[in-house]
Coordinates of C-alpha atoms in Angstrom, one line a residue:
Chain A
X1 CA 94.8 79.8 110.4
X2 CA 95.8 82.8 108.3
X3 CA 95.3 86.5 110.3
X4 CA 95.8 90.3 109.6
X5 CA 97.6 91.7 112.4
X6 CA 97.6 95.1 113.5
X7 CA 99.7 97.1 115.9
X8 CA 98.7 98.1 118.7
X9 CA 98.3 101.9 117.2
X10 CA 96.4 100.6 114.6
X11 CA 94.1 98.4 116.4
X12 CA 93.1 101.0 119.0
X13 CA 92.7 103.3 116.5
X14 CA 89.8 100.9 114.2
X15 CA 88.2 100.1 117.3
X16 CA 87.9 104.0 118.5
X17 CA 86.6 104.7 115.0
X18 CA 83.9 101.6 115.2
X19 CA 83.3 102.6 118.5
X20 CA 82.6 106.6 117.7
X21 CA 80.5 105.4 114.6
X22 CA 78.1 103.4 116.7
X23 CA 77.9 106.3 119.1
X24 CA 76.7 108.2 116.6
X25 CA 74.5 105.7 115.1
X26 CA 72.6 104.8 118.4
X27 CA 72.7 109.1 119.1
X28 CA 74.6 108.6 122.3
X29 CA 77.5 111.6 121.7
X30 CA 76.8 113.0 124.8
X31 CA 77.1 110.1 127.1
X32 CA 81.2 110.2 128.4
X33 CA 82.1 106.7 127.2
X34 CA 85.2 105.6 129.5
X35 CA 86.1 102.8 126.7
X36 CA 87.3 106.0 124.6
X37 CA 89.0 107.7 127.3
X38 CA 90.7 104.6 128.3
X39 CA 92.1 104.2 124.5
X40 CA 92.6 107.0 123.8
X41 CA 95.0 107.3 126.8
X42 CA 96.4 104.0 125.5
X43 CA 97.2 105.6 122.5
X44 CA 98.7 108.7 123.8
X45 CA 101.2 106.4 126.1
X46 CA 101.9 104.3 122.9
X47 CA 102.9 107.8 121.3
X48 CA 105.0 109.0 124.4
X49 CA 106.9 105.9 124.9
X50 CA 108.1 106.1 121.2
X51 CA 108.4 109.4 121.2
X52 CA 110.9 109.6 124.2
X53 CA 112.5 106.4 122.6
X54 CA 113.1 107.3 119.0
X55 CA 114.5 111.0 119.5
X56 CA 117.5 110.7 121.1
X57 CA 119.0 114.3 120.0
X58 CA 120.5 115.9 123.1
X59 CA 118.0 118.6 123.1
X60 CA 115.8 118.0 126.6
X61 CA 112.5 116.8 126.9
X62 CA 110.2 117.6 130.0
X63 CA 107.6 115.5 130.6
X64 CA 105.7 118.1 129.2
X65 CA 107.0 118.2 126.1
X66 CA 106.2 114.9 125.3
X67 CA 102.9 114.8 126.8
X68 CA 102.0 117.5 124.7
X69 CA 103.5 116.5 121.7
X70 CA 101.8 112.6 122.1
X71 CA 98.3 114.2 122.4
X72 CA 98.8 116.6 119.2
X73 CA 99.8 113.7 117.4
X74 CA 97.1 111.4 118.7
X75 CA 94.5 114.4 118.1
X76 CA 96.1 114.6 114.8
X77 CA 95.4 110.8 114.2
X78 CA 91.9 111.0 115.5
X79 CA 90.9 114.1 113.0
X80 CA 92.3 112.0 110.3
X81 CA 89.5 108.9 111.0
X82 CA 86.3 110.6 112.5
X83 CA 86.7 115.0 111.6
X84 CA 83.6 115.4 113.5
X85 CA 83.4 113.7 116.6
X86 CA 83.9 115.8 119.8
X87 CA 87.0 114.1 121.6
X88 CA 87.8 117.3 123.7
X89 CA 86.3 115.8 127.2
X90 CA 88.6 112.8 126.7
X91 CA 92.0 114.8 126.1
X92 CA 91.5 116.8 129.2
X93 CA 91.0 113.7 130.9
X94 CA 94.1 111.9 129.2
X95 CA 96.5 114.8 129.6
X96 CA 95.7 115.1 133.6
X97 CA 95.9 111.3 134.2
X98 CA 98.9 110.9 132.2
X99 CA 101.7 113.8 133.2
X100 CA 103.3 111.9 136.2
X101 CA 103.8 109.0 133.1
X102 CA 105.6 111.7 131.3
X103 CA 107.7 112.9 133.7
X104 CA 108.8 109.1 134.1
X105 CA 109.7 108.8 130.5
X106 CA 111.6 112.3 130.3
X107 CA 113.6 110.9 133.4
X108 CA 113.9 107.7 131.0
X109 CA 114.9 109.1 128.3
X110 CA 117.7 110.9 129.5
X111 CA 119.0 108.0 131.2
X112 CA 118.6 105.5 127.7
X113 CA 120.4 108.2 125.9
X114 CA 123.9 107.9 128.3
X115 CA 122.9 104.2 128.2
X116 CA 123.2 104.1 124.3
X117 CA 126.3 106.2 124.1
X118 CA 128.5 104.0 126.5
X119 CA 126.5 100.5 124.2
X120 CA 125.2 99.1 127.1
X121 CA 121.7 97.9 125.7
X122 CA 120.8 95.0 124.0
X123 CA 120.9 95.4 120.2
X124 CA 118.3 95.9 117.5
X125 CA 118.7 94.7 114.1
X126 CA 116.2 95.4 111.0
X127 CA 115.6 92.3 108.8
X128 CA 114.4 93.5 105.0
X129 CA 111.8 91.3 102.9
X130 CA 107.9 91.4 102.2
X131 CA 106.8 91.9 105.4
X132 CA 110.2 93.0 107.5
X133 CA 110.4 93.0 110.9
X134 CA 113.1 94.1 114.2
X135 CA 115.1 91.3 116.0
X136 CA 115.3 92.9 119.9
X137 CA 117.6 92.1 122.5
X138 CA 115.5 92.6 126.0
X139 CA 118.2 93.8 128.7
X140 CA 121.4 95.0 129.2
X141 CA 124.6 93.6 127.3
X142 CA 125.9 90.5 129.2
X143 CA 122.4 90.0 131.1
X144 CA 120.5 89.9 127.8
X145 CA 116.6 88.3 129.6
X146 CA 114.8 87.9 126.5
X147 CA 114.9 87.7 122.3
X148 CA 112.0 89.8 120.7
X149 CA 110.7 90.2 117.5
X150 CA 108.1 92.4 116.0
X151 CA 106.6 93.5 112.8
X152 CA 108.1 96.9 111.4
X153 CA 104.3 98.0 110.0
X154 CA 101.2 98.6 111.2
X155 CA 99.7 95.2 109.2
X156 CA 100.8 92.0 108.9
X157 CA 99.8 89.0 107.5
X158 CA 100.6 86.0 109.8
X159 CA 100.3 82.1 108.7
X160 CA 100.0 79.8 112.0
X161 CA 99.3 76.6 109.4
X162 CA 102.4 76.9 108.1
X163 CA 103.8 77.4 111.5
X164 CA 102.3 74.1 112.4
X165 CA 103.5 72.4 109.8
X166 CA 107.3 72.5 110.9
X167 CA 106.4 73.1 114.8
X168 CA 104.8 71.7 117.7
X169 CA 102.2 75.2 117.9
X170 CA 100.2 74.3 121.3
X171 CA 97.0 76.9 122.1
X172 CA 94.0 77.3 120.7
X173 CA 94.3 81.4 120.3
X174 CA 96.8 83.9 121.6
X175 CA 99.2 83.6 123.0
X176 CA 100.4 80.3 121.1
X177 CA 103.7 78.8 122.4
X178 CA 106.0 76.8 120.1
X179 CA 108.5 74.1 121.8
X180 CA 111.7 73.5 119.8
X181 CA 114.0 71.8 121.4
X182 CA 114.6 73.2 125.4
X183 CA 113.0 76.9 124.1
X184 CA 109.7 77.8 124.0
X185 CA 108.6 80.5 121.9
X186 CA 105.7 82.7 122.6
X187 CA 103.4 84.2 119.4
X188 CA 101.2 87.0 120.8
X189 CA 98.4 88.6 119.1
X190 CA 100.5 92.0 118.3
X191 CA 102.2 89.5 115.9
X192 CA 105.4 89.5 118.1
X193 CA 107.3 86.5 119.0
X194 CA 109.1 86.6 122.4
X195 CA 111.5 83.8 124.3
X196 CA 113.1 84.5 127.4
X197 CA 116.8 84.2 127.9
X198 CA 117.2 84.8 131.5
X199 CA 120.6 83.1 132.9
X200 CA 121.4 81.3 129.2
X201 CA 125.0 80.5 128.4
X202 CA 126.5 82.5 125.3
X203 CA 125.6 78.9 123.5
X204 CA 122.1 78.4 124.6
X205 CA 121.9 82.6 123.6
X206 CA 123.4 81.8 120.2
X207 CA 120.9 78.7 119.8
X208 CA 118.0 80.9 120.7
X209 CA 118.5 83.3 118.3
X210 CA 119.0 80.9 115.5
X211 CA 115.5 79.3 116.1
X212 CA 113.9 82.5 116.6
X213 CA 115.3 83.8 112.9
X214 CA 113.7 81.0 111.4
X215 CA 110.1 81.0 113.6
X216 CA 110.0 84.6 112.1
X217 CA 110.5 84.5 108.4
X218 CA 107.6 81.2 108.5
X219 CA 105.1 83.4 110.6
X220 CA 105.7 86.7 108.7
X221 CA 105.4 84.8 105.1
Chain B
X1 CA 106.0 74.8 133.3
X2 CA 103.3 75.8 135.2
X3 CA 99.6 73.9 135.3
X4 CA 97.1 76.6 135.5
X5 CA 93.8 75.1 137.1
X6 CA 90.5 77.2 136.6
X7 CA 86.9 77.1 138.2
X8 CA 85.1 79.2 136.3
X9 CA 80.9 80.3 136.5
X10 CA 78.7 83.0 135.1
X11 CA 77.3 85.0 136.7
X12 CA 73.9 87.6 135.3
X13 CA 72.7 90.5 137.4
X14 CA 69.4 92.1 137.1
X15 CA 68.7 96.0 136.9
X16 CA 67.3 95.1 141.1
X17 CA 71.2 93.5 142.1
X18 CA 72.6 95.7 140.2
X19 CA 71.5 98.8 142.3
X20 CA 71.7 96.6 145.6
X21 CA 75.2 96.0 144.1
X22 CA 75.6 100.1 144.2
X23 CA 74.3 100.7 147.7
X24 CA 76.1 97.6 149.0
X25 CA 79.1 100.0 149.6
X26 CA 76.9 102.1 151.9
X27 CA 74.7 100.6 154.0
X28 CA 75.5 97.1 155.5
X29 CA 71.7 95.9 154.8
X30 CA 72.2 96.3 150.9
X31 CA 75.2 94.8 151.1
X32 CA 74.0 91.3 153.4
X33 CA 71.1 91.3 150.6
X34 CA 73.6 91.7 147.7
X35 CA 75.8 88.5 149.1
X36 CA 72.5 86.4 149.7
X37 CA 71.7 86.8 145.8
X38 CA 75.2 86.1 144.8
X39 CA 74.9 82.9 146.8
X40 CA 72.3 81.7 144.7
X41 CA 74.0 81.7 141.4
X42 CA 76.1 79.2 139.9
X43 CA 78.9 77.7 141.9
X44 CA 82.3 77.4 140.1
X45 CA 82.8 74.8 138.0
X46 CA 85.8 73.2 136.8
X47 CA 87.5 74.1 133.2
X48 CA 89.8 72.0 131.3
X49 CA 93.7 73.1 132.3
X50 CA 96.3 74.8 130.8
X51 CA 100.1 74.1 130.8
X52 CA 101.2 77.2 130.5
X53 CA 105.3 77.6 130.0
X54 CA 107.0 80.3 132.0
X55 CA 107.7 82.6 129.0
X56 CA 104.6 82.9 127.9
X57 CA 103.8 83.8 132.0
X58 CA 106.4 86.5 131.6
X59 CA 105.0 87.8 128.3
X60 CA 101.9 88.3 129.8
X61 CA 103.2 89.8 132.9
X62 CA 105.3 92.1 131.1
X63 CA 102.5 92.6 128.8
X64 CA 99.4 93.1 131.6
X65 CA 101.5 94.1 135.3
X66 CA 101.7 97.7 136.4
X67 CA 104.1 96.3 139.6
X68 CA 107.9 97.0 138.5
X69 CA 108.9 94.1 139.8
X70 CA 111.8 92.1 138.7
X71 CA 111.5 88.5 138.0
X72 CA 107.9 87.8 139.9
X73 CA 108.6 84.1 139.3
X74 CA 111.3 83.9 140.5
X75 CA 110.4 86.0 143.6
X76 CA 107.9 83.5 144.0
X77 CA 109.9 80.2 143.6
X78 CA 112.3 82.0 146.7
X79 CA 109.1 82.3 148.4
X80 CA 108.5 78.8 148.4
X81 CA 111.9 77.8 148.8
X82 CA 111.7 80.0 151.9
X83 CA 108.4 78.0 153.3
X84 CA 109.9 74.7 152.6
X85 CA 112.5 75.3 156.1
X86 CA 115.2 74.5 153.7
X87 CA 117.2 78.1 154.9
X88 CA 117.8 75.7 158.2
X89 CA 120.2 73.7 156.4
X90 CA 124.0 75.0 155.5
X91 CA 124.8 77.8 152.9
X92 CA 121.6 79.5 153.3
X93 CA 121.2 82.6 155.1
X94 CA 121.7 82.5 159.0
X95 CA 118.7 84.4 160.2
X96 CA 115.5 86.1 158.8
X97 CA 116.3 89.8 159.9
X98 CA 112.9 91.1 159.7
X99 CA 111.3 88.7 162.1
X100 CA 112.2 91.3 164.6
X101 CA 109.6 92.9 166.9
X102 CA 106.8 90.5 166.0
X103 CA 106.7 91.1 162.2
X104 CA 105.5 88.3 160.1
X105 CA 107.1 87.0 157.4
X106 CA 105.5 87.3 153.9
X107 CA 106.3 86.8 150.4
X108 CA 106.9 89.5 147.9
X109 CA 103.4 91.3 147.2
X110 CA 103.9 93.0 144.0
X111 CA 105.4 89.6 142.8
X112 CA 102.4 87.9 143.7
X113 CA 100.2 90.7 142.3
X114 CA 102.5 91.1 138.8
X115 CA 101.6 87.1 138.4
X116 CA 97.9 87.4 139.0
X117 CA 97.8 90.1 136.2
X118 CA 100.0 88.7 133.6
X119 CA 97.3 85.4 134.0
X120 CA 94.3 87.1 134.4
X121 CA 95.5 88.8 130.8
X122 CA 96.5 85.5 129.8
X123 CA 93.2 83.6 130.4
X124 CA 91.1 86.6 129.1
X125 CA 93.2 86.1 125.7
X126 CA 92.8 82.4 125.6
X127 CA 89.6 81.6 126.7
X128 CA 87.4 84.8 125.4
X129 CA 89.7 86.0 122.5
X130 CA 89.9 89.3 124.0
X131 CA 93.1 92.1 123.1
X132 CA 93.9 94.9 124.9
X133 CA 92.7 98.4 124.1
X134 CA 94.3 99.8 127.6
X135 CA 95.9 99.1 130.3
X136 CA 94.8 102.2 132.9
X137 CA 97.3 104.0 134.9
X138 CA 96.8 103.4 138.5
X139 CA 92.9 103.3 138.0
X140 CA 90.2 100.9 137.8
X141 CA 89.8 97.8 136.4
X142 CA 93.4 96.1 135.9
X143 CA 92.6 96.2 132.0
X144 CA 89.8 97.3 129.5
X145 CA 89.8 94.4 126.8
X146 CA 87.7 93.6 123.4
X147 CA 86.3 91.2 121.2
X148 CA 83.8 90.5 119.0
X149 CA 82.6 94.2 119.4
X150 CA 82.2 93.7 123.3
X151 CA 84.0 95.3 125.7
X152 CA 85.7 93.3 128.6
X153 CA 86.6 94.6 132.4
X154 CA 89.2 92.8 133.5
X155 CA 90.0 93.1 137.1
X156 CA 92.4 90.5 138.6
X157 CA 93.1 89.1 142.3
X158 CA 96.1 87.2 143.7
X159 CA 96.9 85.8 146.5
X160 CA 99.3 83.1 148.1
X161 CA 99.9 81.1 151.2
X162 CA 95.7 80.8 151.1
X163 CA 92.9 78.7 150.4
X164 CA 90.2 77.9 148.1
X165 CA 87.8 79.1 150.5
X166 CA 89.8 82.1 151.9
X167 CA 90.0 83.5 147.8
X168 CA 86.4 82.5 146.7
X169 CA 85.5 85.0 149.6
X170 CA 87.6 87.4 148.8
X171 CA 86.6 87.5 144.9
X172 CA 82.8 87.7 146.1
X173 CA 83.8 90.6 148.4
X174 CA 85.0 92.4 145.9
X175 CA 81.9 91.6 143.3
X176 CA 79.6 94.3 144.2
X177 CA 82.4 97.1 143.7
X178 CA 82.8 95.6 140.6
X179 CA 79.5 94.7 139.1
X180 CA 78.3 98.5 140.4
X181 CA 81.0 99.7 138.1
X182 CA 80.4 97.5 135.1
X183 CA 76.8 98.4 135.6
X184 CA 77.6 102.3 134.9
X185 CA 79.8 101.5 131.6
X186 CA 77.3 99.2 130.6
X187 CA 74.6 102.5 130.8
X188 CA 77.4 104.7 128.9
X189 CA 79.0 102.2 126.6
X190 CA 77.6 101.6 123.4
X191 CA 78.7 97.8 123.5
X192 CA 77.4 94.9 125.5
X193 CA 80.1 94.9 128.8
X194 CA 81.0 91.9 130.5
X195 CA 83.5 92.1 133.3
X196 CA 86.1 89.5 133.9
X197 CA 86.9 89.2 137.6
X198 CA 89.9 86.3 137.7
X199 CA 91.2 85.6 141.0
X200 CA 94.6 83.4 141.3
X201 CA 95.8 81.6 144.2
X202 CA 99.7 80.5 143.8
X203 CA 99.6 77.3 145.3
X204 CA 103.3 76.6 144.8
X205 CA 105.6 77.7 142.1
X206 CA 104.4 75.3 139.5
X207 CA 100.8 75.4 140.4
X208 CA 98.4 78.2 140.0
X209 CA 94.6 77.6 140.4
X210 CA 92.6 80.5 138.9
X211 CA 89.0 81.6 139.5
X212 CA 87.0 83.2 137.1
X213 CA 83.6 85.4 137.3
X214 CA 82.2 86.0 133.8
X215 CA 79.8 88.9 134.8
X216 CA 76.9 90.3 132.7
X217 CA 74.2 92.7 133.0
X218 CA 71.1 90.9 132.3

């Protein structure tokens, strides 16, 4: 089974476009949809989140800030795919529902930025090649829980047959788990691959990592 | 490893039961009527079982949960450990401090509600190849889900230290709330809406039994 795989971002995004185009098909604009709202919210959380995660300047954020900042970009992003659909009603809705989240990430942020500074987070590492993709460490260093890896784009082209050729892949759709030895890997439909490490020695750590370098490379081909 | 057992049955509701659905909240008559046409649909059924390995569980909580909760499996497996009468023997704790002043013990709630999220995610995934568009803040349902150009309502249940029965009842309790509501996206929505109501009972730490209402407006 070969896919395309879309980020989250990108997958809300085509389904609020299909979704807008049939509204307008079946003339139904004025009718509040709470499928839009509801994504579009999704969205604007998606934005916030890596907003407060990638700028790690010691200017300060308020929860403001990013809120507002997340829904001009996400308004930005919604221009861009349908000009002329009315999404006003659903950013007022958005922005109210979604400022006590954005006070939590401003307190967040602060506190990931002394984190980062005394290295107490897991590590991220960027692996280059056709489709390339981050290795994640999930956790502080020392009580690492998890091994993560994502795709670095919006798309990406998976290959589960191939997959299945070297591993046992059990699961008929999403998300597929893969048994190698004592680990089991999980494949989720954001084409990440996830194991959890909770209370493994530095060996079984080291071993995880290995398998989970080569699961990648095979899914991503 | 845990074995995830699920009942599942479908359930259709007329334009009629779906207004006695909507007045069921107000007046008791609506509501007796309501819970006499949901007793005359189909029963649950069994559906094949999954194994379902305890990282993929934590994926999906991590993934579906709005409880910050920290290791919900774990919290559960104490739980159990707890029930067993195993803290009589040496090296466990001496007493259970909060039994004080008639206060029953019970196991960690946002645990138990964190695991029935992550599966109810889970099973929507496997079994109707949903993925998720949101997951609302504090609001209703648990997730909004899509696939094949439908729209999904998930809402999820959980419960431990129950029954069958006790669960089945509180899953039909909580229908009419719930088809009322998929009722009025339905009328908005542009999409045919089904609404996914999965209720999981932790029978012990290695056994969940899940029970699923796949709702339509018909």
């Amino acid at each position: 089974m070969k896919l395309k795989i879309y980020s989250d971002r990108t997958f809300i995004l085509n389904e609020i476009r299909q979704i807008t185009n049939e509204i307008e098909e079946e003339d139904k604009t004025t009718a509040y949809n709470s499928v839009v709202e509801n994504a579009i919210s999704e969205l604007i959380k998606i934005d916030m989140r890596e907003l407060a995660h990638r700028d790690q300047s010691e200017q300060w954020y308020s929860g403001e800030r990013i809120l507002f900042q997340a829904l001009d970009s996400v308004r930005d992003n919604l221009v861009s795919i349908k000009p002329t659909f009315d999404f006003s009603e659903y950013f007022k809705a958005a922005e109210k529902k979604l400022r006590s989240p954005a006070l939590e990430l401003s307190d967040l942020r602060r506190k990931l930025r002394a984190s980062k500074e005394m290295a107490l987070t897991g590590d991220q590492t960027s692996i280059d090649g056709l489709q390339p993709y981050q290795v994640k460490e999930l956790g502080l260093k020392g009580a690492i829980e998890g091994l993560l890896i994502f795709p670095s784009s919006d798309v990406v082209d998976v290959d589960l047959d191939r997959l299945r050729q070297t591993y046992s892949v059990e699961g008929e759709w999403f998300p597929f788990q893969i048994k190698i030895r004592d680990f089991t890997f999980v494949v989720d439909d954001d084409g990440s691959i996830f194991t959890s490490t909770e209370h493994f020695s530095e060996r079984m750590m080291t071993d995880a990592r290995q398998i989970i370098e080569q699961i990648a490379p095979k899914l991503y081909s | 490893m845990v074995t995830l057992e699920i009942q599942s049955r479908s359930l259709g509701f007329s334009k009629e039961e779906q207004n006695l659905a909507t007045g069921a909240y107000t007046r008791e008559a609506l509501r007796d009527r309501f819970q006499k046409a949901l007793a005359a649909k189909p029963a649950f059924t069994l559906a094949p079982t999954l194994s379902i390995d305890e990282s993929v569980l934590k994926r999906m909580i991590s993934k579906y949960s709005e409880q910050l909760i920290y290791q919900p499996l774990n919290e559960v497996r104490f739980w159990f450990e707890y029930s067993s009468g195993v803290f009589l023997e040496p090296g466990y704790p001496p007493l259970f401090y909060a039994k004080n002043r008639g206060k029953s013990v019970s196991p960690n709630k946002s645990a138990v509600a964190a695991i029935g999220e992550g599966v109810a995610g889970l099973l929507a995934q496997r079994l109707y190849r949903c993925r998720k568009l949101a997951r609302p803040n504090h609001d209703y349902p648990d997730i909004v889900m899509v696939a094949s150009r439908r729209t999904y309502l998930v809402e999820s249940k959980a419960t431990i230290d129950s029954s069958d029965a006790r669960i089945k009842e509180e899953i039909d309790e909580a229908i009419p709330r719930f088809v009322s509501f998929a009722s009025t996206c339905s009328q908005l929505d542009v999409r045919p809406v089904v609404a996914l109501m999965i209720g999981t009972l932790v029978v012990s730490d290695s056994v969940y039994r899940s029970f699923v209402s796949e709702i339509s407006m018909v």
